[in-house]
JSON list of C-alpha atoms in Angstrom, two decimals:
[
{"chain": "A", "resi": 1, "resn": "UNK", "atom": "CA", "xyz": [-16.37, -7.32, 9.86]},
{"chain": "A", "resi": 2, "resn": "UNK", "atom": "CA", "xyz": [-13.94, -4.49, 10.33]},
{"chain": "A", "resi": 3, "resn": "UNK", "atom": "CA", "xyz": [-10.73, -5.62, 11.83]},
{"chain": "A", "resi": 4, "resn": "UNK", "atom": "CA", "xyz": [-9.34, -4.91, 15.23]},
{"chain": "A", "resi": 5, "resn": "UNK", "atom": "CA", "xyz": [-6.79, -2.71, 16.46]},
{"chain": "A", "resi": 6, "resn": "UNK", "atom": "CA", "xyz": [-4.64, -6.12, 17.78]},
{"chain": "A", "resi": 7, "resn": "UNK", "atom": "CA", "xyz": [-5.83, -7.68, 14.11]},
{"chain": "A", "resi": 8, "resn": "UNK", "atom": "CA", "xyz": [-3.92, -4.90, 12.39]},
{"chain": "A", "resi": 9, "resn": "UNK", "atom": "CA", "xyz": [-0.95, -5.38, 14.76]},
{"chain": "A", "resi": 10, "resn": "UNK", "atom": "CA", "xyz": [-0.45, -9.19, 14.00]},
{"chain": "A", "resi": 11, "resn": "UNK", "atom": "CA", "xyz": [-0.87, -8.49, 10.22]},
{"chain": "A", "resi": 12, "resn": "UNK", "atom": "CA", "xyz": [1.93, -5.53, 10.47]},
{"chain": "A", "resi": 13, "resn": "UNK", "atom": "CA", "xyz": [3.92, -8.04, 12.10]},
{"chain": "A", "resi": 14, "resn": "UNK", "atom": "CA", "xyz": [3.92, -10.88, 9.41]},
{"chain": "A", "resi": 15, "resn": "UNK", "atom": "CA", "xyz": [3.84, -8.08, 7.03]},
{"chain": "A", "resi": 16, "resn": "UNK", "atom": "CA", "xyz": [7.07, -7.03, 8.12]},
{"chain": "A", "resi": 17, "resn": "UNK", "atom": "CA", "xyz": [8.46, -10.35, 8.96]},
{"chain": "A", "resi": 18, "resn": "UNK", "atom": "CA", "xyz": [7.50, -11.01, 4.65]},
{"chain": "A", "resi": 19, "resn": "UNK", "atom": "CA", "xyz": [9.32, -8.36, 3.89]},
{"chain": "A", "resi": 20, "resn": "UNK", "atom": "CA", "xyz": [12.56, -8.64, 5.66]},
{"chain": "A", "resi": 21, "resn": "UNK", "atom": "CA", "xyz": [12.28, -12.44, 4.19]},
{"chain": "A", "resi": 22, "resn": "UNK", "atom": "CA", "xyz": [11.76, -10.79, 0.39]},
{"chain": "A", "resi": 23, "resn": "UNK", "atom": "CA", "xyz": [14.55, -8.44, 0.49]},
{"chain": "A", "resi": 24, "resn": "UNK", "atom": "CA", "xyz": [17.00, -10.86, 2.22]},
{"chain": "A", "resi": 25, "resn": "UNK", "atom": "CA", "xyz": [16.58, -13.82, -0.32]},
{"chain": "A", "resi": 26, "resn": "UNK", "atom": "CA", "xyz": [17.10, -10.94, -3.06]},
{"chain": "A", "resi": 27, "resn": "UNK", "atom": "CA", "xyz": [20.18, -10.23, -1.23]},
{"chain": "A", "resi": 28, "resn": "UNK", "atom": "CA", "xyz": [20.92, -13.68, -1.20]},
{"chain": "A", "resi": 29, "resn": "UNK", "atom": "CA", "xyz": [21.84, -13.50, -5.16]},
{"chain": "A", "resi": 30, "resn": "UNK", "atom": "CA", "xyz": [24.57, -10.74, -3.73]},
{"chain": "A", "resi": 31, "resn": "UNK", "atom": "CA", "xyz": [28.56, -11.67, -3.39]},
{"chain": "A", "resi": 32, "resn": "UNK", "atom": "CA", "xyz": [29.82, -11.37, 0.11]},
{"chain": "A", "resi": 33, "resn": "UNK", "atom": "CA", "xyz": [31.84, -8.25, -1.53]},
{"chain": "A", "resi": 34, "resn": "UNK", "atom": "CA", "xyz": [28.67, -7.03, -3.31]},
{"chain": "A", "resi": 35, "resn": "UNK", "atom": "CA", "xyz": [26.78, -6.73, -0.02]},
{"chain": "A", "resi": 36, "resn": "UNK", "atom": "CA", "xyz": [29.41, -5.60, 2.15]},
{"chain": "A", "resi": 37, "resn": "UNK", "atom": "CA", "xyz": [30.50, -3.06, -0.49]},
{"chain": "A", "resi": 38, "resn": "UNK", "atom": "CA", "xyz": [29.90, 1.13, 0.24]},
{"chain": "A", "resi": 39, "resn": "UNK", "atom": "CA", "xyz": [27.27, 2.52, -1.20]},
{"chain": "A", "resi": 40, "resn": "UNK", "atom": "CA", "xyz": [25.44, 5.57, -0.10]},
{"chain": "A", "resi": 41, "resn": "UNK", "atom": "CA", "xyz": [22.61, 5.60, 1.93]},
{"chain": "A", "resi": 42, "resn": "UNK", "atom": "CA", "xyz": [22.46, 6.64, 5.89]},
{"chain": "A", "resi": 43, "resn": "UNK", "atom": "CA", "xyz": [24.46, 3.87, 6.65]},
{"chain": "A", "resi": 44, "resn": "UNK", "atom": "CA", "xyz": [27.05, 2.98, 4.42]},
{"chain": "A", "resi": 45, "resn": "UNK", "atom": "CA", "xyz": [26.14, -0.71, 2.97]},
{"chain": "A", "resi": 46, "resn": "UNK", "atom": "CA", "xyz": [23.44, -3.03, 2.49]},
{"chain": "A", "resi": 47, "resn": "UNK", "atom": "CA", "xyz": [25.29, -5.35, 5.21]},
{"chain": "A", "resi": 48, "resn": "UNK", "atom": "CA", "xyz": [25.20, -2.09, 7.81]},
{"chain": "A", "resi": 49, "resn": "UNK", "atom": "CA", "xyz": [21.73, -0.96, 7.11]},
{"chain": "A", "resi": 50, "resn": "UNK", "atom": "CA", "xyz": [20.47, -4.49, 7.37]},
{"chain": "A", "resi": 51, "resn": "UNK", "atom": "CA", "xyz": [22.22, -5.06, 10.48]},
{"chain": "A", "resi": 52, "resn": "UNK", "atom": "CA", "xyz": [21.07, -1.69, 11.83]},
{"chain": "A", "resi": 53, "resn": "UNK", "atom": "CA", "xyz": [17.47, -2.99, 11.34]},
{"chain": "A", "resi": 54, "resn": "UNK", "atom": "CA", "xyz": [18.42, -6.48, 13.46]},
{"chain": "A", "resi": 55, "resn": "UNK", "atom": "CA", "xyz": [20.22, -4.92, 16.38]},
{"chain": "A", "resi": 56, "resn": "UNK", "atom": "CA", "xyz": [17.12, -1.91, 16.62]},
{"chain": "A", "resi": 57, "resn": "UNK", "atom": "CA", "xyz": [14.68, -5.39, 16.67]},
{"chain": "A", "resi": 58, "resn": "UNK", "atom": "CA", "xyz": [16.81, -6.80, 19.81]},
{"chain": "A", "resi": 59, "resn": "UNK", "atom": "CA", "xyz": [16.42, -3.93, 21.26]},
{"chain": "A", "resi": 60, "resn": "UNK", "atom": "CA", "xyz": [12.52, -3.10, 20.97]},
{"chain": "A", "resi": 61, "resn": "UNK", "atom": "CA", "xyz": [11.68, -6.89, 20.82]},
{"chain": "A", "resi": 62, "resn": "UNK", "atom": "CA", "xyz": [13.52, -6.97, 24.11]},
{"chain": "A", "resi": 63, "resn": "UNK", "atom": "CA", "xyz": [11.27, -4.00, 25.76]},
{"chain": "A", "resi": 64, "resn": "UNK", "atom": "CA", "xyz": [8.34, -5.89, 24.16]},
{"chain": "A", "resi": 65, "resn": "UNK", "atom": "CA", "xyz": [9.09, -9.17, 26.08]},
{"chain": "A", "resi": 66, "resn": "UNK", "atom": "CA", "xyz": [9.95, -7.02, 29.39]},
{"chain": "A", "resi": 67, "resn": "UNK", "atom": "CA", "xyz": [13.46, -7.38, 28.81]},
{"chain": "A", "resi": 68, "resn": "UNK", "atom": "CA", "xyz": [16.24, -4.66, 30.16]},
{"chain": "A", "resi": 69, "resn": "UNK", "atom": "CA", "xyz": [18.51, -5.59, 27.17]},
{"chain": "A", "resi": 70, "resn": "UNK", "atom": "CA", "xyz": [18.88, -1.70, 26.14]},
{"chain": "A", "resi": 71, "resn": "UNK", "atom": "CA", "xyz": [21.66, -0.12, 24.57]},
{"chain": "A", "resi": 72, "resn": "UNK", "atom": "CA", "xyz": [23.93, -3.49, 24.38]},
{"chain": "A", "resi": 73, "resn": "UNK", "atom": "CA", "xyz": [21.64, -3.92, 21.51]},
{"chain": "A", "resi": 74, "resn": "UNK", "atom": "CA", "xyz": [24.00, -2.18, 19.55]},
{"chain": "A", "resi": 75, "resn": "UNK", "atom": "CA", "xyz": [27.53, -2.80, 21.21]},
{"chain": "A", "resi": 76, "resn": "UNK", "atom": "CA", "xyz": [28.45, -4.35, 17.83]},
{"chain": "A", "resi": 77, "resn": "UNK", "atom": "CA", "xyz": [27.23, -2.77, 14.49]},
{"chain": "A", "resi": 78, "resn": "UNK", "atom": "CA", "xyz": [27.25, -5.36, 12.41]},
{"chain": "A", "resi": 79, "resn": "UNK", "atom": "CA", "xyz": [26.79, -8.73, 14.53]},
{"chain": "A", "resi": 80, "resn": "UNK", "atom": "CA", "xyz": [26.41, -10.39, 11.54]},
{"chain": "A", "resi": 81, "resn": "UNK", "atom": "CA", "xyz": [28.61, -9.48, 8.32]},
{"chain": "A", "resi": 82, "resn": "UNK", "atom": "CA", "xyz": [27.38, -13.16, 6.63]},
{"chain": "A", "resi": 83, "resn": "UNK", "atom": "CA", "xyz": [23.88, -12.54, 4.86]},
{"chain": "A", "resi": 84, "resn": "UNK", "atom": "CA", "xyz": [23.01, -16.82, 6.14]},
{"chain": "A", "resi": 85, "resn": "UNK", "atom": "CA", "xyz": [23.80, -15.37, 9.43]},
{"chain": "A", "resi": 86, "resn": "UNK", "atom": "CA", "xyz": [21.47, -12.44, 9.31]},
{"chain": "A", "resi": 87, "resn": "UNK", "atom": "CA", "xyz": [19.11, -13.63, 7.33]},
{"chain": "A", "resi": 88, "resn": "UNK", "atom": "CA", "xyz": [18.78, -16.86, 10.30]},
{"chain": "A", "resi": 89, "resn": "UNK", "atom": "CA", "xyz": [18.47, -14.11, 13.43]},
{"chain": "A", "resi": 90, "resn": "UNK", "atom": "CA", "xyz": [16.44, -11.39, 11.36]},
{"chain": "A", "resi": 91, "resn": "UNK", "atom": "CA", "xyz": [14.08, -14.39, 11.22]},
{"chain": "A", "resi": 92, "resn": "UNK", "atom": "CA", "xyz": [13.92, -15.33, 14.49]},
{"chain": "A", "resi": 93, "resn": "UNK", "atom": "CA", "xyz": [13.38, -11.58, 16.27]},
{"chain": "A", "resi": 94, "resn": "UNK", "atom": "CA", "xyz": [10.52, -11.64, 13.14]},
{"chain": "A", "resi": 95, "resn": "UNK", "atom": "CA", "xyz": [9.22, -14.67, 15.28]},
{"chain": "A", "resi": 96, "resn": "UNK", "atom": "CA", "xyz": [9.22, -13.28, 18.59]},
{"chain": "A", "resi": 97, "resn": "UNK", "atom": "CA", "xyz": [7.61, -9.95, 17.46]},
{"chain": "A", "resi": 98, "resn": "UNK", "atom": "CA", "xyz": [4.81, -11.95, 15.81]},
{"chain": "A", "resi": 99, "resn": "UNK", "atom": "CA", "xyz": [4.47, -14.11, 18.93]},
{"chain": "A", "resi": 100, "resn": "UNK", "atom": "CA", "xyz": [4.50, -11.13, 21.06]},
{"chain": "A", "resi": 101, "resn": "UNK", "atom": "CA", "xyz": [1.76, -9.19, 18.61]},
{"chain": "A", "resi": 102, "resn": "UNK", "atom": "CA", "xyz": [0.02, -13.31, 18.70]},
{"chain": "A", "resi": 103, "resn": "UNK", "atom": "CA", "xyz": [-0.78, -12.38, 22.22]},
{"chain": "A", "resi": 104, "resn": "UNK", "atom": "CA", "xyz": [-2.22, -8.87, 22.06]},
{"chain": "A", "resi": 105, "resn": "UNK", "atom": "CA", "xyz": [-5.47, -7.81, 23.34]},
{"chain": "A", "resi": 106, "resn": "UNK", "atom": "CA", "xyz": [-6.95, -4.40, 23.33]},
{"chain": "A", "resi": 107, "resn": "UNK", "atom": "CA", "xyz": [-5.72, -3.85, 26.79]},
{"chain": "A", "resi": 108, "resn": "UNK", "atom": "CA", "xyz": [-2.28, -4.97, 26.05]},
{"chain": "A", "resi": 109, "resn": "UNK", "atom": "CA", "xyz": [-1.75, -2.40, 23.01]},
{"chain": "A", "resi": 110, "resn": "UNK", "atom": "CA", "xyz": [-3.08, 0.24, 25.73]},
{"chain": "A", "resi": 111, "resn": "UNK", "atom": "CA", "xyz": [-0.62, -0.75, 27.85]},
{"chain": "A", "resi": 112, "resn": "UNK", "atom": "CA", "xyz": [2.75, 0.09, 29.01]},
{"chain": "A", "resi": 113, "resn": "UNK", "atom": "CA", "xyz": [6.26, -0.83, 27.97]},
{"chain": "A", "resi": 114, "resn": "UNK", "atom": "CA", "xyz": [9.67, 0.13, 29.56]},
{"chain": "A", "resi": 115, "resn": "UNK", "atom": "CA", "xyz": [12.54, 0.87, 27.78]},
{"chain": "A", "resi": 116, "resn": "UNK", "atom": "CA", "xyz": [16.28, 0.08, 29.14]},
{"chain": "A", "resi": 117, "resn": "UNK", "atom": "CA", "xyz": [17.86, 3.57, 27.61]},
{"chain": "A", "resi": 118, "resn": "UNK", "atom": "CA", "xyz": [20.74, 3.30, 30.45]},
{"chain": "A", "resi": 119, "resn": "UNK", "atom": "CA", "xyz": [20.60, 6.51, 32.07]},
{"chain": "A", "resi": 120, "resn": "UNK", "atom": "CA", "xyz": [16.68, 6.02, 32.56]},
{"chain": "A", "resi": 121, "resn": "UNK", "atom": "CA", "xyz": [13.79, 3.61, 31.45]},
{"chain": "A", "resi": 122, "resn": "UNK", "atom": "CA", "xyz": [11.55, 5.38, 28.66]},
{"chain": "A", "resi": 123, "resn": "UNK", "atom": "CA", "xyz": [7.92, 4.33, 29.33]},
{"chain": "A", "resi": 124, "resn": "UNK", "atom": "CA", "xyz": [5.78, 4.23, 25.87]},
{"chain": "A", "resi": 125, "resn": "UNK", "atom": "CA", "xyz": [2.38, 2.89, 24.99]},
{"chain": "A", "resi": 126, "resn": "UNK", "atom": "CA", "xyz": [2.34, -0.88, 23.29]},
{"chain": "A", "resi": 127, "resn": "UNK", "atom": "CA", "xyz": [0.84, 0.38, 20.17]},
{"chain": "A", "resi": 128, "resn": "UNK", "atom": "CA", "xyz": [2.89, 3.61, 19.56]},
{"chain": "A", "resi": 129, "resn": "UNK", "atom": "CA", "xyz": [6.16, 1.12, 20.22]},
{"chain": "A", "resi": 130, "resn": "UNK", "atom": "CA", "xyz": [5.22, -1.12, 17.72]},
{"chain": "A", "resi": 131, "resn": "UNK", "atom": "CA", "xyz": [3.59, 1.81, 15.03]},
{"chain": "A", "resi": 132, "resn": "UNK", "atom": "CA", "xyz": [7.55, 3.09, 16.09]},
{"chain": "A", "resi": 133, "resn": "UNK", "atom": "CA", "xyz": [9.14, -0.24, 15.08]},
{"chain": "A", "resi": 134, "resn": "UNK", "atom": "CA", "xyz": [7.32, -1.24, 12.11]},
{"chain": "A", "resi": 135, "resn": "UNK", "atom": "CA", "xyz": [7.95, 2.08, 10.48]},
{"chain": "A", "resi": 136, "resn": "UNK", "atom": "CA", "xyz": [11.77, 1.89, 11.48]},
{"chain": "A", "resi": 137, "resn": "UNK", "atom": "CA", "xyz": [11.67, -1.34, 9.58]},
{"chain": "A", "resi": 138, "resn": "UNK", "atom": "CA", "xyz": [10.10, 0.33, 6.29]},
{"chain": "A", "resi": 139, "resn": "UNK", "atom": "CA", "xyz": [12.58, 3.44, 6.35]},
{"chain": "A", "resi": 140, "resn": "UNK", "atom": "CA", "xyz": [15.50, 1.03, 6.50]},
{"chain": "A", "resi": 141, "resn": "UNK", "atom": "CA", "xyz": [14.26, -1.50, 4.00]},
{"chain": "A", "resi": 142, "resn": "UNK", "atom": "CA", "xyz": [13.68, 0.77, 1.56]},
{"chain": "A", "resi": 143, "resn": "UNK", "atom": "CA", "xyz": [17.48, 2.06, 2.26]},
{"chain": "A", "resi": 144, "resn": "UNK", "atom": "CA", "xyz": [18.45, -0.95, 1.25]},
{"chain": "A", "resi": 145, "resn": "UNK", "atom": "CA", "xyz": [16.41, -1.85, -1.41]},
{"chain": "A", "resi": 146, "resn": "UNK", "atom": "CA", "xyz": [17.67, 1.41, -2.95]},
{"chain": "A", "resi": 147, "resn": "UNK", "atom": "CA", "xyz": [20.59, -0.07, -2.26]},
{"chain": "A", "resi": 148, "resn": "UNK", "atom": "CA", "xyz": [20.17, -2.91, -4.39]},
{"chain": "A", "resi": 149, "resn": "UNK", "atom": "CA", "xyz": [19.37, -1.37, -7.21]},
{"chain": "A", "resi": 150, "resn": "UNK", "atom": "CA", "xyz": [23.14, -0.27, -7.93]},
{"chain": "A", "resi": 151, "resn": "UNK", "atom": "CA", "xyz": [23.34, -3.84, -8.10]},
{"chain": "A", "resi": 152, "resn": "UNK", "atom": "CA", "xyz": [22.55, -6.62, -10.83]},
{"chain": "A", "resi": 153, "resn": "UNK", "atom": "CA", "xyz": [19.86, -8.20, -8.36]},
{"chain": "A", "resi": 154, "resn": "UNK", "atom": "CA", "xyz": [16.64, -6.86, -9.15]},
{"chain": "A", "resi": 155, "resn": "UNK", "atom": "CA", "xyz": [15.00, -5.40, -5.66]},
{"chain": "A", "resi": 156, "resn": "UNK", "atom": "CA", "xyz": [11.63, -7.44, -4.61]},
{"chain": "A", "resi": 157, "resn": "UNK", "atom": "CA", "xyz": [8.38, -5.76, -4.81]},
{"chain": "A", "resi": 158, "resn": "UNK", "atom": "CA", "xyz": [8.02, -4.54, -1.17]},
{"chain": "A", "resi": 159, "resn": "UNK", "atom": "CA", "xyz": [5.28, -1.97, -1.45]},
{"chain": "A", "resi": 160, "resn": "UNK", "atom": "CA", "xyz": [2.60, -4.65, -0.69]},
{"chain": "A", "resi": 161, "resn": "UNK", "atom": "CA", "xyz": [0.33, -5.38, 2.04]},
{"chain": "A", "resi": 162, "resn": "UNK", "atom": "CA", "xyz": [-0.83, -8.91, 2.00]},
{"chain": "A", "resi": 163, "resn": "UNK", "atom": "CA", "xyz": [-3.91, -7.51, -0.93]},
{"chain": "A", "resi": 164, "resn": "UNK", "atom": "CA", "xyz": [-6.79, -10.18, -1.39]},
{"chain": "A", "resi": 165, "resn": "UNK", "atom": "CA", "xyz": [-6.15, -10.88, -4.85]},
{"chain": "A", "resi": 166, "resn": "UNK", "atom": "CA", "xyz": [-2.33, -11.31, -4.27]},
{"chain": "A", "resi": 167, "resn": "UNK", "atom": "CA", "xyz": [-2.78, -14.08, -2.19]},
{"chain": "A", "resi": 168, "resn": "UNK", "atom": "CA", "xyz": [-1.52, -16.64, -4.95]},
{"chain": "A", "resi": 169, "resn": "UNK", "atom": "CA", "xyz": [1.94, -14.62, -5.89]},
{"chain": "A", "resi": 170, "resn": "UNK", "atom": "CA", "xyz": [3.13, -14.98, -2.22]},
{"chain": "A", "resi": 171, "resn": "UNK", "atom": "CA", "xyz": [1.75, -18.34, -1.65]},
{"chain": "A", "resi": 172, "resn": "UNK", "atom": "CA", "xyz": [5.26, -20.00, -1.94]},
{"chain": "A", "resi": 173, "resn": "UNK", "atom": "CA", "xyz": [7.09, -17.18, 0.43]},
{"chain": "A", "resi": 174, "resn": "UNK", "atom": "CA", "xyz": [4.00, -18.00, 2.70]},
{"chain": "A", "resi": 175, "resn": "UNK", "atom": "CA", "xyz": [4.96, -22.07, 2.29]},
{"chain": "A", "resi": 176, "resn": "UNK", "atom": "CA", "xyz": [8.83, -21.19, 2.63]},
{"chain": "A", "resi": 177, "resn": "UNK", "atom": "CA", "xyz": [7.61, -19.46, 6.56]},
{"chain": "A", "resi": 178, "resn": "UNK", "atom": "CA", "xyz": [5.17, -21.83, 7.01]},
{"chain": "A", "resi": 179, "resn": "UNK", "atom": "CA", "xyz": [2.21, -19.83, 6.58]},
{"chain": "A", "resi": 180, "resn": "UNK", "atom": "CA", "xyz": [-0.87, -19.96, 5.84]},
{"chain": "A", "resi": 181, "resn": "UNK", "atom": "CA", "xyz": [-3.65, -16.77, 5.04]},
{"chain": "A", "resi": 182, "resn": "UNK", "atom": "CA", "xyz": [-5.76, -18.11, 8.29]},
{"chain": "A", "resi": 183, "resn": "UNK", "atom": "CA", "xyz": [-2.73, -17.57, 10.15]},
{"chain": "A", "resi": 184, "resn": "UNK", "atom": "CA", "xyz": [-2.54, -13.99, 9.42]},
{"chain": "A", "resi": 185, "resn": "UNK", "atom": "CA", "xyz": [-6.22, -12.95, 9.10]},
{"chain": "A", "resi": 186, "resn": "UNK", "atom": "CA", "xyz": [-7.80, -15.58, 11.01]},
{"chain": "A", "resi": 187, "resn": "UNK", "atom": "CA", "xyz": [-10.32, -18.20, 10.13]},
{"chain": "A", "resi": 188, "resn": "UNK", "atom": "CA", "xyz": [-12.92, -15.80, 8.03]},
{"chain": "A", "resi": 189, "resn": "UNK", "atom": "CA", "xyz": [-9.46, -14.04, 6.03]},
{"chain": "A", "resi": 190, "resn": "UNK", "atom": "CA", "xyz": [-11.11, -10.72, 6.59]}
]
C-alpha cells in the first residue's frame, strides 16, 4: 500500500528528530572549546549553527501549535552554549513536531497556519510549512556536520532515510528514543 501524504509527514518528522539525535551524540565526543570554536560555515560554529536550527524549531513549532511566539524565537542566538543543554531542548521541540505531525490528517496538511512575523502574520499551507522546516533542518545539519569534520569526531552517517534493510543498524538509536519501527510506519511497516 502506497503511503499517505500525513504518513510521509510523521516519517520526515522522526526522520529528522534521528538525525538531530545522531549528529548531537557525535558532538557529544566534542570539548566545550571544540564546539564552541570558529569555524567557517554560514554561521560561525557548530554551537551557533546548532542553535540556529533550535531557535528556527521554536519558532515554526510554535506556528504549528497556533502559537504567536514569532520573532522572540531568536532574541538570543545561542540559548544554549552547553551541548547537554541543547541536545535536552532540541529533543523536546523534536517531540512536539512529531506529536503535532502524530495528529495530521489530509485536511490538516491542507490547511492553514499563521505565522507571528511582528509587523504581520504570514499565512502558509501545513504541508509547505513543514516541507519548509524539514529542509531548514537538512541545510543546517549538514553545516554542521561539515563542521565536524575539521574535528577528530568522525560525523554520523546522516544521508539515510529509515531504508528497510537498515532497520537493525539504528535499532539501538531507536531504543535510546524509545522507538519502535511500528511507531514510525505503523502496524504493517510499509
Amino acid at each position: 500500500m502506497p503511503a499517505s501524504n500525513v504518513q510521509t509527514f510523521r516519517a520526515s518528522a522522526y526522520n529528522n528528530a534521528w538525525a538531530n539525535h545522531r549528529l548531537l551524540t557525535a558532538c557529544a565526543s566534542l570539548t566545550p572549546e571544540e564546539f564552541a570554536a570558529t569555524r567557517t560555515s554560514f554561521f560561525p560554529s557548530i554551537a551557533a549553527t546548532l542553535n540556529h536550527n533550535l531557535i528556527i524549531d521554536w519558532f515554526y513549532v510554535d506556528a504549528l501549535e497556533g502559537g504567536d511566539l514569532g520573532p522572540k524565537a531568536w532574541e538570543n542566538q545561542i540559548p544554549h552554549p552547553a551541548l547537554a543543554d541543547l541536545k535536552r531542548e532540541q529533543a523536546a521541540v523534536d517531540r512536539r513536531l512529531i506529536a503535532f505531525c502524530d495528529a495530521l490528517t489530509e485536511d490538516k496538511l491542507n490547511g492553514e497556519i499563521r505565522v507571528n512575523r511582528i509587523t504581520r502574520w504570514q499565512v502558509e499551507r501545513t504541508d509547505r510549512l513543514l516541507m519548509h522546516l524539514f529542509q531548514h533542518q537538512v541545510h543546517h545539519r549538514g553545516q554542521a556536520h561539515a563542521m565536524l569534520a575539521g574535528t577528530a569526531v568522525k560525523p554520523p552517517q546522516l544521508d539515510e532515510f529509515f531504508s528497510i534493510g537498515e532497520a537493525p543498524l539504528r535499532a539501538a538509536e531507536f531504543a535510546e528514543l524509545g522507538w519502535t519501527e511500528e511507531m514510525v510506519w505503523g502496524k504493517d511497516g510499509a
